[in-house]
Coordinates of C-alpha atoms and ligand atoms in Angstrom, one line a residue:
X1 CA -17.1 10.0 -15.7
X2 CA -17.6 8.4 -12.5
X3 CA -16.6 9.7 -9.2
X4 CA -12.5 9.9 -8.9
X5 CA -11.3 7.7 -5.8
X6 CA -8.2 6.8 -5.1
X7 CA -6.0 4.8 -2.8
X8 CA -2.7 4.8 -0.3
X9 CA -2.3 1.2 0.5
X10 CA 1.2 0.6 2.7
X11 CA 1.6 -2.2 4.6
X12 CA 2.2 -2.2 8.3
X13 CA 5.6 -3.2 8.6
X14 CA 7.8 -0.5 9.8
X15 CA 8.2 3.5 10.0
X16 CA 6.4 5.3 7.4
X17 CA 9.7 6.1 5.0
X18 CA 9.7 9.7 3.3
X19 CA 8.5 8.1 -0.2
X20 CA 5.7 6.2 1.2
X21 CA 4.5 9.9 2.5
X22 CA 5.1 11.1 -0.8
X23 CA 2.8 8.5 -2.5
X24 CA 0.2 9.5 0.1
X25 CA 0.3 13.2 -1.0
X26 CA 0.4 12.6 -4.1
X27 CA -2.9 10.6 -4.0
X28 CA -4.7 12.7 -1.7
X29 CA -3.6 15.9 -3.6
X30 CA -4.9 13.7 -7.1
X31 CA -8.1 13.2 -5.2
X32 CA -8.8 16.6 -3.7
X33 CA -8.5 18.1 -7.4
X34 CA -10.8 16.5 -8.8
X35 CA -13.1 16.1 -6.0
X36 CA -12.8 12.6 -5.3
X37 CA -11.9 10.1 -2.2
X38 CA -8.8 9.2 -1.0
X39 CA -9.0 6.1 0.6
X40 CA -6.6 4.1 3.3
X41 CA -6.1 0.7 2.8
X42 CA -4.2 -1.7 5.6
X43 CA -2.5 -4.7 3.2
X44 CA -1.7 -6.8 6.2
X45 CA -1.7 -9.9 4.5
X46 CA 1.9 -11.2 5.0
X47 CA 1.3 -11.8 8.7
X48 CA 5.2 -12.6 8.7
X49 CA 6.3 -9.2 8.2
X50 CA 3.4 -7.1 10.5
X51 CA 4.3 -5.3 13.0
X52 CA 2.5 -4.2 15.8
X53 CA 1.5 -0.2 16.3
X54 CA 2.5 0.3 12.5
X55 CA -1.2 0.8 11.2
X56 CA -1.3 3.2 14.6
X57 CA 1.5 5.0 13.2
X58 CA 0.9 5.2 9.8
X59 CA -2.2 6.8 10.6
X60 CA -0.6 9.2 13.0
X61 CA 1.7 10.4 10.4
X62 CA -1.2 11.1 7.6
X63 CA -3.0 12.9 10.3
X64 CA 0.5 15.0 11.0
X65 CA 0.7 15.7 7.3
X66 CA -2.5 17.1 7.4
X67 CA -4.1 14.3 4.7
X68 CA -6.9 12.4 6.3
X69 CA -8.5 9.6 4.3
X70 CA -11.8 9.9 3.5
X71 CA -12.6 6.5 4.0
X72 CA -10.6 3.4 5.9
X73 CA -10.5 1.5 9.1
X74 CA -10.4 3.8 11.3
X75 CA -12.9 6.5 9.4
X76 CA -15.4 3.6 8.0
X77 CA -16.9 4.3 4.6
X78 CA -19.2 1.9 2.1
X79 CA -16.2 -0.3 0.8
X80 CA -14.7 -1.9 3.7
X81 CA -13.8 -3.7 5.5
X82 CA -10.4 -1.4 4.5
X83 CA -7.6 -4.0 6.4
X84 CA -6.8 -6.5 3.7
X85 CA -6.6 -9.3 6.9
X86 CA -10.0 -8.8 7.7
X87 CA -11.2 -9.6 3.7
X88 CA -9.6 -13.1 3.8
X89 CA -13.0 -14.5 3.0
X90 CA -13.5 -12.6 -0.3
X91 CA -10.4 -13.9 -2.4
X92 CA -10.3 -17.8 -2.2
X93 CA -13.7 -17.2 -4.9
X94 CA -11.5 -14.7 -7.1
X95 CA -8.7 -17.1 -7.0
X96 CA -10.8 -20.1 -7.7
X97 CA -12.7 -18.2 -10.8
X98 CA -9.3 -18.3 -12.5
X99 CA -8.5 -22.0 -12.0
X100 CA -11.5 -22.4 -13.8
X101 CA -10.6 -20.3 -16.8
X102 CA -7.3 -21.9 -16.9
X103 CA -5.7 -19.0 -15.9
X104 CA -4.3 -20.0 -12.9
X105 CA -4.1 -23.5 -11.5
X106 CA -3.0 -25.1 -8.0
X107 CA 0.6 -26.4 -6.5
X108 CA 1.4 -28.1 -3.9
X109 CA 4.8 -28.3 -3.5
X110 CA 6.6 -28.2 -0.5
X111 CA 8.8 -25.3 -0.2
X112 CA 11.4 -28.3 0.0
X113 CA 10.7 -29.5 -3.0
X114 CA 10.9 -26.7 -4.9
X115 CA 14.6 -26.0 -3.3
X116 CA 15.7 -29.5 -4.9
X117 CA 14.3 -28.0 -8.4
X118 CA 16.4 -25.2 -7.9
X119 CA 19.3 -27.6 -6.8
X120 CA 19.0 -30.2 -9.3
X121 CA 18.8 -26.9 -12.2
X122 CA 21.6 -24.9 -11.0
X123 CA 23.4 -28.6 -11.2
X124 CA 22.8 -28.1 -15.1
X125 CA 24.1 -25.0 -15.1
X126 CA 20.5 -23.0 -14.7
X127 CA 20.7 -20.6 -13.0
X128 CA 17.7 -17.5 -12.3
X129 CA 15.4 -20.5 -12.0
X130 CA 12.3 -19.5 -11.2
X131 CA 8.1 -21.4 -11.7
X132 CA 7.2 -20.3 -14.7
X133 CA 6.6 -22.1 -17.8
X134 CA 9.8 -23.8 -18.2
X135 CA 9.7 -25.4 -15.2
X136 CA 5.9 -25.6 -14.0
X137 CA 5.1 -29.2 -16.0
X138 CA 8.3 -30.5 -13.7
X139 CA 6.6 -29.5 -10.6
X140 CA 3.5 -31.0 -8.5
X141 CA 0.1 -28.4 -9.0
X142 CA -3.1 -29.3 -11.1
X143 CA -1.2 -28.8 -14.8
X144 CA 1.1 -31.5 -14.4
X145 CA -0.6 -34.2 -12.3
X146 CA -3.9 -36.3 -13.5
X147 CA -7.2 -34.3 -12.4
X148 CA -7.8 -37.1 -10.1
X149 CA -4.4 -36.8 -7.8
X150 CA -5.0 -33.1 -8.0
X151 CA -8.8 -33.4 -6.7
X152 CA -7.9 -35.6 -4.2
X153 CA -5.4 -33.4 -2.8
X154 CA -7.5 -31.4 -2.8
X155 CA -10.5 -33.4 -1.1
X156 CA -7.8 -33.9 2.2
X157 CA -6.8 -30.1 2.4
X158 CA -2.9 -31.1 1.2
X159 CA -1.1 -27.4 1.7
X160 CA -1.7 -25.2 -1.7
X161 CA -1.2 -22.2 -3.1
X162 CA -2.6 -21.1 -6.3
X163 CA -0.6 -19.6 -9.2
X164 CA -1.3 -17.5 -11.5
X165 CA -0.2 -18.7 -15.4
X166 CA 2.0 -16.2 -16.9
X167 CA 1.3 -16.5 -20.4
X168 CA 4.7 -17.5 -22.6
X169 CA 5.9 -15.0 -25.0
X170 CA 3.2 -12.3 -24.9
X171 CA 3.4 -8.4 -24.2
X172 CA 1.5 -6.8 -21.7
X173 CA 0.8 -3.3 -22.8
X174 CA -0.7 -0.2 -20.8
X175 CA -0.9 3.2 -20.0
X176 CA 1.1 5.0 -17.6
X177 CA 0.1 8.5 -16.1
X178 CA 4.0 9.5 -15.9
X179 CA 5.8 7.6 -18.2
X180 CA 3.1 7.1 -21.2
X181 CA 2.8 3.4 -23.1
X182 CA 4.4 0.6 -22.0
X183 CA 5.0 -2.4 -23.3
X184 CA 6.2 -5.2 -21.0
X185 CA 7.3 -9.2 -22.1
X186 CA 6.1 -11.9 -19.7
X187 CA 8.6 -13.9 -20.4
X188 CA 11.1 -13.6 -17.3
X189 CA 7.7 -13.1 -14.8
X190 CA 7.1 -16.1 -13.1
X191 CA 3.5 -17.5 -12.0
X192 CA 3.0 -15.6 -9.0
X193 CA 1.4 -17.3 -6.1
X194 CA -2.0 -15.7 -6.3
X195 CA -3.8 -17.0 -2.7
X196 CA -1.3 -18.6 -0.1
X197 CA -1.7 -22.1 1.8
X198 CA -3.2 -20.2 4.8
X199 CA -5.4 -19.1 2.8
X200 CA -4.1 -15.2 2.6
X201 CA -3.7 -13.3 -0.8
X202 CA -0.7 -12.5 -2.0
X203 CA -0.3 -8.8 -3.0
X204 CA -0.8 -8.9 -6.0
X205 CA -4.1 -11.2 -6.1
X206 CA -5.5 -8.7 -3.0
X207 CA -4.2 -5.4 -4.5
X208 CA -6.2 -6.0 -8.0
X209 CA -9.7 -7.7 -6.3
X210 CA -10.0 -4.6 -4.0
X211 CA -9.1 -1.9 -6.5
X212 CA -11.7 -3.2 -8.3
X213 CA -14.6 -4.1 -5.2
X214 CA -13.5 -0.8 -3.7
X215 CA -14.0 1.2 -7.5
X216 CA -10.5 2.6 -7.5
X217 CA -10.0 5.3 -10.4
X218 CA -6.1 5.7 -10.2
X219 CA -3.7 3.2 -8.5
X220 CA -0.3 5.6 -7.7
X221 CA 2.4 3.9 -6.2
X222 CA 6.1 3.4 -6.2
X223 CA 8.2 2.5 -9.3
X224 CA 8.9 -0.3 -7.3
X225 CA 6.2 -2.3 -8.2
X226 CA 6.1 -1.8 -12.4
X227 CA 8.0 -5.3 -12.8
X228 CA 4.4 -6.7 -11.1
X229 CA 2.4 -4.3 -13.3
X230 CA 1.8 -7.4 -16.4
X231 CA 1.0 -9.5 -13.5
X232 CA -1.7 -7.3 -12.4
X233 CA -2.7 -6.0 -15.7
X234 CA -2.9 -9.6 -16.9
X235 CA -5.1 -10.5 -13.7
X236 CA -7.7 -7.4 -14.9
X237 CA -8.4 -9.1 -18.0
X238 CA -8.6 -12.2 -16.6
X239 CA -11.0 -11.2 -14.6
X240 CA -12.8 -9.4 -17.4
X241 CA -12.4 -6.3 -15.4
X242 CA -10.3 -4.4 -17.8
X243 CA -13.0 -1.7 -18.9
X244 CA -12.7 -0.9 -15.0
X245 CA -9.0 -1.1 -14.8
X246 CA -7.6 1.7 -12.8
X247 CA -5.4 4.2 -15.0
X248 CA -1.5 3.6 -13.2
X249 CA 1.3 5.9 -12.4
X250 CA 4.5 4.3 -11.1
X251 CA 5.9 7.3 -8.8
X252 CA 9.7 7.8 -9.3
X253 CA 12.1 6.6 -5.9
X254 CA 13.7 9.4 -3.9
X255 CA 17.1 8.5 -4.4
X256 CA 20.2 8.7 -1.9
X257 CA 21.7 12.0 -1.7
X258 CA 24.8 10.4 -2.8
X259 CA 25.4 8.2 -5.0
X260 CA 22.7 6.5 -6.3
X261 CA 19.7 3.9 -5.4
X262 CA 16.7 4.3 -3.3
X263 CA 16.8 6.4 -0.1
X264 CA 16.7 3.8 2.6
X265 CA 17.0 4.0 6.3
X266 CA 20.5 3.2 6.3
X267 CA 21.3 6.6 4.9
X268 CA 19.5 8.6 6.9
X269 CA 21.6 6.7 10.0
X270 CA 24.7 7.6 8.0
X271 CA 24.3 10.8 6.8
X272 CA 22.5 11.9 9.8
X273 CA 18.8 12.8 9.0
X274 CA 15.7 11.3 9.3
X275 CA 13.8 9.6 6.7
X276 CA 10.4 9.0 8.9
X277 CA 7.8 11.3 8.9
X278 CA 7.4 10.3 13.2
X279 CA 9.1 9.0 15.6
X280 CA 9.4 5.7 15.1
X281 CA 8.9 2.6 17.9
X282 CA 10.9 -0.2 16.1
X283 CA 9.6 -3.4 18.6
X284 CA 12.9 -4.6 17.6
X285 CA 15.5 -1.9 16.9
X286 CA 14.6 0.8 19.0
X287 CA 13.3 4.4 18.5
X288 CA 13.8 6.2 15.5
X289 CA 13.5 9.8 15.3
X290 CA 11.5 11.5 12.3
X291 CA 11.4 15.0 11.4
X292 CA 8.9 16.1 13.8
X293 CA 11.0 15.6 16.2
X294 CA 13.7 17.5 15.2
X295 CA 11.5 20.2 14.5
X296 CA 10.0 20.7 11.5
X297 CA 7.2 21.8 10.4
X298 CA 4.1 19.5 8.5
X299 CA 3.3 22.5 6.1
X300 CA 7.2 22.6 5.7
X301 CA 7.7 18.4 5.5
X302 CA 4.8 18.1 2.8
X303 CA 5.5 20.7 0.8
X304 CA 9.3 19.5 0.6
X305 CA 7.9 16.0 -0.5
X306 CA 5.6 17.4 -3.3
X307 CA 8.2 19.0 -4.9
X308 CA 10.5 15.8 -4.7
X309 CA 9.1 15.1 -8.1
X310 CA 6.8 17.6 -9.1
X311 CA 6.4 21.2 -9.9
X312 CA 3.8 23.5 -11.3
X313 CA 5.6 24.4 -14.1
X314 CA 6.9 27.6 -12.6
X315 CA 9.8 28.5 -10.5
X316 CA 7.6 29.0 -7.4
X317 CA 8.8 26.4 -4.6
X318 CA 6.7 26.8 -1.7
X319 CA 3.5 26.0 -1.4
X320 CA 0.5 25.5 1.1
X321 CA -1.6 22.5 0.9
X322 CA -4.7 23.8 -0.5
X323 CA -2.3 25.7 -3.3
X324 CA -1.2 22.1 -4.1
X325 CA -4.3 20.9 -4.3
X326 CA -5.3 23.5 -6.3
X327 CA -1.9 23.1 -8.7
X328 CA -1.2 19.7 -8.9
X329 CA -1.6 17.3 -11.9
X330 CA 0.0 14.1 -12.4
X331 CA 1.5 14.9 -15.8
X332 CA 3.7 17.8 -14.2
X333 CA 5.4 14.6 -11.6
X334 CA 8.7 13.6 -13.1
X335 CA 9.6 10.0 -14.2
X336 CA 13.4 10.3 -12.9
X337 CA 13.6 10.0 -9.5
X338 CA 14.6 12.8 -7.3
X339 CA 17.9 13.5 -4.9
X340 CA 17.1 13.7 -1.7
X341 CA 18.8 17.0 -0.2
X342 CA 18.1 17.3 3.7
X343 CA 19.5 21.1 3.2
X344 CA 17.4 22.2 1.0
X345 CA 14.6 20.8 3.3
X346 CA 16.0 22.6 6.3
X347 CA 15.5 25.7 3.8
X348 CA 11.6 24.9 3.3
X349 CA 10.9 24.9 7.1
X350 CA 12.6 28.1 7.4
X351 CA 10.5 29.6 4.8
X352 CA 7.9 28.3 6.8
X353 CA 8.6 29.1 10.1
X354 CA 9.3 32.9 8.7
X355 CA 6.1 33.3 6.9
X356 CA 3.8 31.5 9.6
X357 CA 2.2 33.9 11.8
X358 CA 2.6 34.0 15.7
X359 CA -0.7 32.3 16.3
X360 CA 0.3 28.9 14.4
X361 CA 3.5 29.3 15.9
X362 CA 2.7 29.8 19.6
X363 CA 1.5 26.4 20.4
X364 CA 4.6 24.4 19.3
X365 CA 6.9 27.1 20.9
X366 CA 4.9 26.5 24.0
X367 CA 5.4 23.0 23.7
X368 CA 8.9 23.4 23.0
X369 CA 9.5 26.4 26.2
X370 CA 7.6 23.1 28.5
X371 CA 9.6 20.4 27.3
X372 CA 12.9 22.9 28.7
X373 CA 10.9 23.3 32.0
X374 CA 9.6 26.9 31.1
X375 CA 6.0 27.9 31.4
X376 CA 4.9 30.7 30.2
X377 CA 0.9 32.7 30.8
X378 CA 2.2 35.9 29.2
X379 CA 0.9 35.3 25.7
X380 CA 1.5 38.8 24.6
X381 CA 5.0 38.9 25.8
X382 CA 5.6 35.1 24.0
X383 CA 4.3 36.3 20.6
X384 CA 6.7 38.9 20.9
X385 CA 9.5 37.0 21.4
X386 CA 8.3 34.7 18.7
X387 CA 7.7 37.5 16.2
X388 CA 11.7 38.8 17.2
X389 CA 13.2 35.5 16.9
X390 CA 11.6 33.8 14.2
X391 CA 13.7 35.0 11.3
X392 CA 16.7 32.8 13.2
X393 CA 14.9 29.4 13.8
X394 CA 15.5 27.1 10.8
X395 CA 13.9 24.2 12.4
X396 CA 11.5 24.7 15.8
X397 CA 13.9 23.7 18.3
X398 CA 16.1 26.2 17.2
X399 CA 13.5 28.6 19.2
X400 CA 15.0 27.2 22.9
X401 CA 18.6 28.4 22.0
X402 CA 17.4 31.5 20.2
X403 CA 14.9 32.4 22.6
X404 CA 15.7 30.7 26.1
X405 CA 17.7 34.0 27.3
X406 CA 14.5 35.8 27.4
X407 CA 13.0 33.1 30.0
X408 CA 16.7 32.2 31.8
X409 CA 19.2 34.4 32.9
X410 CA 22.3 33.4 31.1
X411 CA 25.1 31.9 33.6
X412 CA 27.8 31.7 30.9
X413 CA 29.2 35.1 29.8
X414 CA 30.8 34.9 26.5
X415 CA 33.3 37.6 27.9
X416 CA 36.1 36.6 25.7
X417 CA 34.5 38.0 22.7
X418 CA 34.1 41.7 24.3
X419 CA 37.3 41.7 26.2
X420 CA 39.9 42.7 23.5
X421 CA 38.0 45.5 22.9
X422 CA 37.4 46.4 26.7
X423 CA 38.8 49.2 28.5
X424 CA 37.9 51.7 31.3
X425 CA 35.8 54.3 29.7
X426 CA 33.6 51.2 28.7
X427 CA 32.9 50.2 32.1
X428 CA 32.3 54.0 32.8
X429 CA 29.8 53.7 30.1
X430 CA 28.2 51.1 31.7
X431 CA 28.1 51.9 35.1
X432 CA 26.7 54.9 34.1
X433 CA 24.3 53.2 32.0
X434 CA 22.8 51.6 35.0
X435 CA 22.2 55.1 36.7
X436 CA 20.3 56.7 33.7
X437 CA 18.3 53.3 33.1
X438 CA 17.3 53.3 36.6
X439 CA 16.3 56.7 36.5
X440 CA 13.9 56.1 33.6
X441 CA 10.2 55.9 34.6
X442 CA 8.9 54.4 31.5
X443 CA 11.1 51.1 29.5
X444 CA 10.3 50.9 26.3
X445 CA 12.3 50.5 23.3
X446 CA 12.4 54.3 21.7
X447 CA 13.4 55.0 25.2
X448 CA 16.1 52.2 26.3
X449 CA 17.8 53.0 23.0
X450 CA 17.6 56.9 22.9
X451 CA 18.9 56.7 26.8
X452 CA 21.7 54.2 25.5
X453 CA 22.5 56.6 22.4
X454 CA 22.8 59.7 24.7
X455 CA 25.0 58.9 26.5
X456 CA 27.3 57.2 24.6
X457 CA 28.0 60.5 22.4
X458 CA 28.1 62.7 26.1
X459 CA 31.2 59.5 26.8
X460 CA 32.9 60.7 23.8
X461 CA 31.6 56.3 22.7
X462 CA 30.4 54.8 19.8
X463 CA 27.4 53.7 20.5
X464 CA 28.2 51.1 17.5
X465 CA 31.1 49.5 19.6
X466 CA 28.8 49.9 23.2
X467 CA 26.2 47.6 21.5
X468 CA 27.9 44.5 21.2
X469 CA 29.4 44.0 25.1
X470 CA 25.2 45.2 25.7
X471 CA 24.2 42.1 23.6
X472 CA 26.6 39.8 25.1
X473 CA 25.8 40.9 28.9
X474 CA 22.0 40.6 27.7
X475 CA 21.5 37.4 25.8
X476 CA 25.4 35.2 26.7
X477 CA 26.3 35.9 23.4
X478 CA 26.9 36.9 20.1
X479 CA 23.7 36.5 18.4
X480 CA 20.0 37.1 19.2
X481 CA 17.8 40.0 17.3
X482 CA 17.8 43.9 18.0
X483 CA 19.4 44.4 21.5
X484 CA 16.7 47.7 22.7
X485 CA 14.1 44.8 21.6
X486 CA 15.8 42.2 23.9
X487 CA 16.0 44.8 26.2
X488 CA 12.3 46.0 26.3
X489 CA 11.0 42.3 26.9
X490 CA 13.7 41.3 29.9
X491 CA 12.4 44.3 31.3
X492 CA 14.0 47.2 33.5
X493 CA 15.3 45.3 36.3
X494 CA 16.6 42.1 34.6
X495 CA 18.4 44.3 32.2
X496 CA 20.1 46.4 35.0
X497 CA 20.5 42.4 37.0
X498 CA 22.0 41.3 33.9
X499 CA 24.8 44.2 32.8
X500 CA 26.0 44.7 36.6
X501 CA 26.6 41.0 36.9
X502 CA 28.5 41.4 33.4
X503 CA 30.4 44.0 35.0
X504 CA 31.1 42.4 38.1
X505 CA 33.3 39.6 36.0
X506 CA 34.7 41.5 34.4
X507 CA 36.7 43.2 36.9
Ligands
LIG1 N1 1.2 -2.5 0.0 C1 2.0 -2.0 -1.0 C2 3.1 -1.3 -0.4 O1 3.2 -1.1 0.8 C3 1.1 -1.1 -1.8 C4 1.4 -0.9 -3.2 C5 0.3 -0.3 -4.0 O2 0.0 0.9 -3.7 O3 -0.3 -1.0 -4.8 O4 4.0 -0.8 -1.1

């Protein structure tokens, strides 16, 4: 069996959209099980839709994700070049090989002229006109005129495309990795321009050439593109490529959360989540926030996607990259598409965040403490504050307004929640509470809380109903983990600062 390799091949048009991640990791998680290359491919042919800093970003967002090609522009490797733009030479030949086997043939209609078909049709009631073999002996392109017009048209470089003949009445039959056989008719498929008049490829003339030069295995994309799989199955045996024809798997769409239809930018505005990986510099519309940004985590985003369509089987739901590399198999990836549910992947990155240890935490809490204006050298103190508050942070921004107490004193009170329950022997306690902790030589937390405990009973106090105006005065408010704890890290004299400013409002 020769060596698996296997290919993401976006285009750089936009943000990288949550399913175009998927079919990343899907491929690089295919390739890493069975030891084989995942490769990048730039398909930058339609130069009316690129858009500059998209390959930049793309590649920003794999390396996020953790998935790095093994082979592609920026990385090299013994089948580039990897940016379809830069290939333009090699597909004219491929193109031209067909017009000789009659496969394919050129046109050279104006885009006018093949509006005035569509015109003159629709007039007689036809509509869903499209150049196929209906209609192709009406139009101008080597089948309908004399050889001669057609070579001489082509001798003074008139505009051309080249087409490919779709075959009338035939099936088209293949194997899919997800859905099994299928059969598709090419009726209905019209002759797909093959190589444009400036000289690009289209897609589906440059996707089948360089899965073939580049020795692809498996060809995994979106279920978006199976009405073109005849086209480029047909083009494989045209070619008389098809014992080298990649095996297919059209991965399912992840579908609105509502409703149904793919997931599409739109939604994400609507409903209020992202659906890039990154932030996203639209040239045009602006910036686009993606869920790094807003916190999450790439263990947490990836492991999300994988299971948007695939499980091992089990019940188990959270998994680490090298577990999915070590459990994933195409047959187990499911052919209906999958509801995106932003809660549910809020609840992966908190099952990340909580079973992540300080150490992979502490740089993007650092990151995060900066970007508030709080720098921090005490590394034992921050993994301590990490390790208390961790439990609470769903996403890892939540760690400024769980955590920033520790770095800022508080300046709002939330007095109102203690004051019902306020009365004089309660600011006895706590004045008294001040003495004893300033007495105390060492501050730790068996200590703080044994002190607090003690005297509450000598008050004739609950030290149950003491806790909570403690919390407050210590952190703002009602939340926060184990007060002592809190206690312990502000430290004696910010703890003492913080209840006698407490008390001095409350007055
Ligand atoms: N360039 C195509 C896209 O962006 C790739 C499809 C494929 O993987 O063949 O969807």
């Amino acid at each position: 069996m020769s060596k698996v390799r296997v290919r993401f091949a976006p285009s750089p048009t936009g943000g990288l959209h949550l399913g175009g991640v998927r079919t990343a990791l899907y491929n690089y998680l295919f390739a890493k099980k069975n030891n084989g290359d995942f490769v990048l491919r730039i398909e930058d042919t339609d130069q009316t839709r690129y858009v500059e800093g998209a390959e930049q970003y793309i590649l920003d967002c794999l390396n996020w994700c953790g998935i790095q090609p093994d082979e592609g522009p920026h990385t090299g490797g013994e089948y580039g070049p990897y940016r379809q733009s830069e290939r333009k030479n090699i597909y004219r030949e491929y193109a031209e090989q067909l017009v000789k086997s009659g496969h394919a043939y050129y046109a050279f209609d104006t885009p006018e002229e093949i509006e005035s078909l569509r015109e003159t049709l629709k007039a007689q009631g036809k509509y869903n006109v499209q150049y196929d073999f209906q209609n192709r002996l009406n139009m101008r392109n080597s089948l309908s005129l004399p050889p001669e017009e057609t070579e001489e048209l082509l001798k003074i470089n008139f505009p051309h495309v080249i087409r490919i003949k779709m075959p009338r009445n035939e099936y088209v039959h293949f194997q899919d990795m997800i859905r099994g056989k299928i059969e598709m008719p090419t009726d209905g498929v019209d002759d797909k321009v093959l190589l444009k008049a400036d000289g690009m490829p289209t897609y589906h003339l440059a996707v089948v050439v360089d899965d073939y030069l580049m020795k692809i295995t498996h060809a995994f994309r979106g279920e978006e593109w199976l009405p073109s799989a005849p086209v480029h199955v047909l083009l494989w045996k045209y070619f008389g490529w098809e014992k080298h024809m990649p095996h297919w798997a059209h991965l399912p769409l992840i579908l609105k959360p509502d409703g149904n239809g793919k997931l599409s930018k739109r939604d994400g505005e609507r409903l209020g989540f992202p659906v890039f990986a990154m932030e996203w510099n639209d040239p045009k519309n602006g910036v686009v926030k993606g869920f790094k940004e807003l916190g999450f985590m790439p263990e947490a985003f990836i492991n999300m996607l994988a299971l948007l369509g695939w499980n091992d089987g089990t019940e188990q739901e959270i998994f680490s990259l090298e577990e999915m590399i070590e459990k994933f198999s195409m047959d187990r990836v499911h052919s209906h598409g999958a509801k995106f549910d932003f809660e549910k992947a809020k609840w992966f990155n908190h099952e990340w965040i909580k079973k992540s240890d300080v150490e992979r935490l502490r740089p993007d809490v650092k990151k995060i403490l900066e970007g508030n204006g709080v720098s921090i050298d005490d590394e034992p103190k921050l993994d301590k504050i990490i390790e208390l508050v961790k439990e609470r942070c769903t996403l890892l921004n939540d760690f400024w307004p769980q955590a920033s107490f520790f770095f800022i004193t508080p300046t709002e009170i939330d007095t109102a929640s203690i004051l019902p329950k306020w009365n004089e022997n309660k600011t006895q306690f706590f004045v008294e509470l001040i003495r004893t902790y300033s007495l105390m030589n060492s501050w730790n937390i068996n200590d703080i809380e044994h002190s607090f405990k003690e005297l509450a009973a000598a008050s004739r106090l609950k030290s149950g109903e003491l806790m909570l105006p403690f919390r407050v005065m210590l952190v703002g408010g009602k939340f926060g983990p184990g007060v002592f704890d809190i206690s312990a890290l502000l430290g004696k004299e910010e703890t003492l600062k913080r209840i006698e400013h407490t008390l001095s409002i409350m007055k």
